[in-house]
């Protein structure tokens, strides 16, 4: 079984609570808007990293892919930053990972799981600070939403 930590929209901030989850990760997925190479470097110290470029990832991220197709165990993934850029043909994907909206979403669509882990970086408006944990074994998986308590004003 692989323990996967799914992140998006960190926007230059890795909270201490997120680092605690990364300690248990076998694999890290990041769906873009990383904002700095330093964040990528830190993530790579925890586990193998699959990462795509977000709309805020500029010159420094030119070598990062816009989208990525890969497998964990026998589960096939497709990852991209913005949901509107997801291709029409997803017949080769069991799980679609995306970000951009900063809002957690987890739904089954046309036989695939569509997962947006939300944002665990800088807080935006009054949205929850979230990430997703995923256990993958063969072609089976379980997803857990993690809400990081917000600092009170």
Short mmCIF file of C-alpha atoms in Angstrom, two decimals:
data_model
loop_
_atom_site.label_atom_id
_atom_site.label_comp_id
_atom_site.label_asym_id
_atom_site.label_seq_id
_atom_site.Cartn_x
_atom_site.Cartn_y
_atom_site.Cartn_z
CA UNK A 1 0.00 0.00 0.00
CA UNK A 2 1.16 3.52 -0.83
CA UNK A 3 0.34 6.53 1.33
CA UNK A 4 -0.11 9.51 -0.97
CA UNK A 5 -0.32 13.15 0.12
CA UNK A 6 -2.17 15.30 -2.43
CA UNK A 7 -1.52 19.05 -2.37
CA UNK A 8 -2.31 22.07 -4.50
CA UNK A 9 -2.02 25.82 -4.33
CA UNK A 10 0.63 26.06 -1.63
CA UNK A 11 1.59 29.51 -3.01
CA UNK A 12 5.00 29.53 -1.34
CA UNK A 13 3.82 28.30 2.06
CA UNK A 14 4.32 24.86 3.62
CA UNK A 15 2.51 24.96 6.95
CA UNK A 16 3.93 22.95 9.89
CA UNK A 17 0.78 20.78 9.87
CA UNK A 18 1.38 19.91 6.20
CA UNK A 19 4.99 18.95 6.94
CA UNK A 20 3.71 16.50 9.56
CA UNK A 21 1.57 14.72 6.93
CA UNK A 22 4.51 14.67 4.50
CA UNK A 23 6.52 12.64 7.02
CA UNK A 24 4.18 9.67 6.40
CA UNK A 25 4.08 10.05 2.60
CA UNK A 26 5.29 7.38 0.20
CA UNK A 27 4.42 9.70 -2.69
CA UNK A 28 3.51 13.39 -2.94
CA UNK A 29 1.29 14.86 -5.65
CA UNK A 30 1.19 18.64 -6.16
CA UNK A 31 -1.33 20.10 -8.62
CA UNK A 32 0.39 23.44 -9.14
CA UNK A 33 0.70 27.00 -7.90
CA UNK A 34 3.79 26.10 -5.95
CA UNK A 35 5.33 29.58 -6.41
CA UNK A 36 8.99 28.79 -5.66
CA UNK A 37 11.65 26.23 -6.45
CA UNK A 38 12.39 26.13 -2.71
CA UNK A 39 9.00 24.47 -2.08
CA UNK A 40 9.74 21.84 -4.75
CA UNK A 41 13.12 21.17 -3.15
CA UNK A 42 11.57 20.73 0.30
CA UNK A 43 8.83 18.39 -1.00
CA UNK A 44 11.45 16.19 -2.71
CA UNK A 45 13.17 15.60 0.64
CA UNK A 46 10.07 13.78 1.92
CA UNK A 47 9.05 11.40 -0.89
CA UNK A 48 8.97 10.97 -4.66
CA UNK A 49 7.12 13.94 -6.14
CA UNK A 50 4.72 14.23 -9.07
CA UNK A 51 4.14 17.91 -9.81
CA UNK A 52 2.58 20.14 -12.46
CA UNK A 53 2.89 23.84 -13.16
CA UNK A 54 0.10 26.21 -12.11
CA UNK A 55 -0.90 29.56 -13.56
CA UNK A 56 1.16 31.39 -10.90
CA UNK A 57 4.27 29.29 -11.55
CA UNK A 58 6.21 31.53 -13.92
CA UNK A 59 9.75 31.51 -15.34
CA UNK A 60 11.30 29.41 -12.59
CA UNK A 61 8.84 26.57 -13.39
CA UNK A 62 9.29 26.38 -17.18
CA UNK A 63 10.60 22.82 -16.93
CA UNK A 64 7.57 21.58 -14.98
CA UNK A 65 4.88 19.92 -17.11
CA UNK A 66 1.43 21.45 -17.64
CA UNK A 67 -0.11 18.01 -17.15
CA UNK A 68 1.11 14.60 -16.13
CA UNK A 69 -0.10 11.01 -16.59
CA UNK A 70 1.35 8.36 -14.28
CA UNK A 71 0.46 5.27 -12.26
CA UNK A 72 0.65 4.47 -8.58
CA UNK A 73 0.40 0.71 -8.07
CA UNK A 74 -2.06 -0.11 -10.90
CA UNK A 75 -4.15 3.06 -10.49
CA UNK A 76 -3.83 5.47 -13.43
CA UNK A 77 -3.66 9.20 -12.68
CA UNK A 78 -3.99 12.36 -14.72
CA UNK A 79 -2.97 15.63 -13.05
CA UNK A 80 -3.32 19.24 -14.22
CA UNK A 81 -3.70 22.57 -12.43
CA UNK A 82 -6.89 24.02 -13.87
CA UNK A 83 -10.03 21.91 -14.27
CA UNK A 84 -10.99 23.79 -17.45
CA UNK A 85 -7.82 22.43 -19.13
CA UNK A 86 -8.71 18.77 -18.53
CA UNK A 87 -8.92 16.99 -21.90
CA UNK A 88 -12.19 15.46 -23.08
CA UNK A 89 -10.73 11.95 -23.39
CA UNK A 90 -9.88 10.66 -19.94
CA UNK A 91 -10.37 7.00 -20.80
CA UNK A 92 -6.85 6.25 -19.57
CA UNK A 93 -7.38 7.78 -16.11
CA UNK A 94 -8.85 6.28 -12.95
CA UNK A 95 -8.11 9.41 -10.91
CA UNK A 96 -8.04 13.03 -12.09
CA UNK A 97 -6.19 15.46 -9.81
CA UNK A 98 -6.55 19.21 -10.24
CA UNK A 99 -6.34 22.43 -8.21
CA UNK A 100 -6.66 26.15 -8.94
CA UNK A 101 -10.01 26.89 -7.25
CA UNK A 102 -8.67 26.45 -3.68
CA UNK A 103 -11.87 24.47 -2.96
CA UNK A 104 -11.80 20.81 -1.97
CA UNK A 105 -13.83 18.55 -4.28
CA UNK A 106 -14.06 14.78 -4.50
CA UNK A 107 -16.55 13.19 -6.87
CA UNK A 108 -17.00 10.25 -9.20
CA UNK A 109 -17.47 11.21 -12.83
CA UNK A 110 -17.79 8.80 -15.73
CA UNK A 111 -16.01 6.03 -13.84
CA UNK A 112 -13.13 8.15 -12.57
CA UNK A 113 -12.47 9.95 -9.29
CA UNK A 114 -12.05 13.71 -9.72
CA UNK A 115 -10.12 15.15 -6.78
CA UNK A 116 -9.18 18.72 -5.95
CA UNK A 117 -7.29 18.73 -2.64
CA UNK A 118 -8.05 22.41 -2.15
CA UNK A 119 -5.35 24.75 -0.87
CA UNK A 120 -3.10 24.22 2.12
CA UNK A 121 -1.00 27.31 1.44
CA UNK A 122 -1.90 30.92 1.98
CA UNK A 123 -5.50 31.34 3.08
CA UNK A 124 -7.80 32.89 0.50
CA UNK A 125 -11.05 34.56 1.51
CA UNK A 126 -12.80 32.37 4.09
CA UNK A 127 -12.08 29.07 2.39
CA UNK A 128 -10.99 25.99 4.30
CA UNK A 129 -7.31 25.08 4.36
CA UNK A 130 -7.25 21.52 3.04
CA UNK A 131 -5.25 18.69 1.53
CA UNK A 132 -6.08 15.08 0.71
CA UNK A 133 -4.61 11.80 1.88
CA UNK A 134 -4.96 8.79 -0.37
CA UNK A 135 -4.14 5.16 0.32
CA UNK A 136 -3.56 3.20 -2.89
CA UNK A 137 -3.35 -0.58 -3.03
CA UNK A 138 -3.40 -2.11 -6.49
CA UNK A 139 -6.34 -0.47 -8.23
CA UNK A 140 -8.18 0.25 -4.97
CA UNK A 141 -7.97 3.51 -3.09
CA UNK A 142 -9.37 5.47 -0.18
CA UNK A 143 -9.39 9.26 0.05
CA UNK A 144 -9.50 11.33 3.21
CA UNK A 145 -10.06 15.08 3.34
CA UNK A 146 -7.83 16.87 5.86
CA UNK A 147 -8.90 20.28 7.15
CA UNK A 148 -6.16 22.29 8.81
CA UNK A 149 -7.56 24.47 11.61
CA UNK A 150 -7.53 28.12 10.67
CA UNK A 151 -5.83 30.74 12.71
CA UNK A 152 -8.38 32.95 14.41
CA UNK A 153 -8.30 36.71 13.99
#
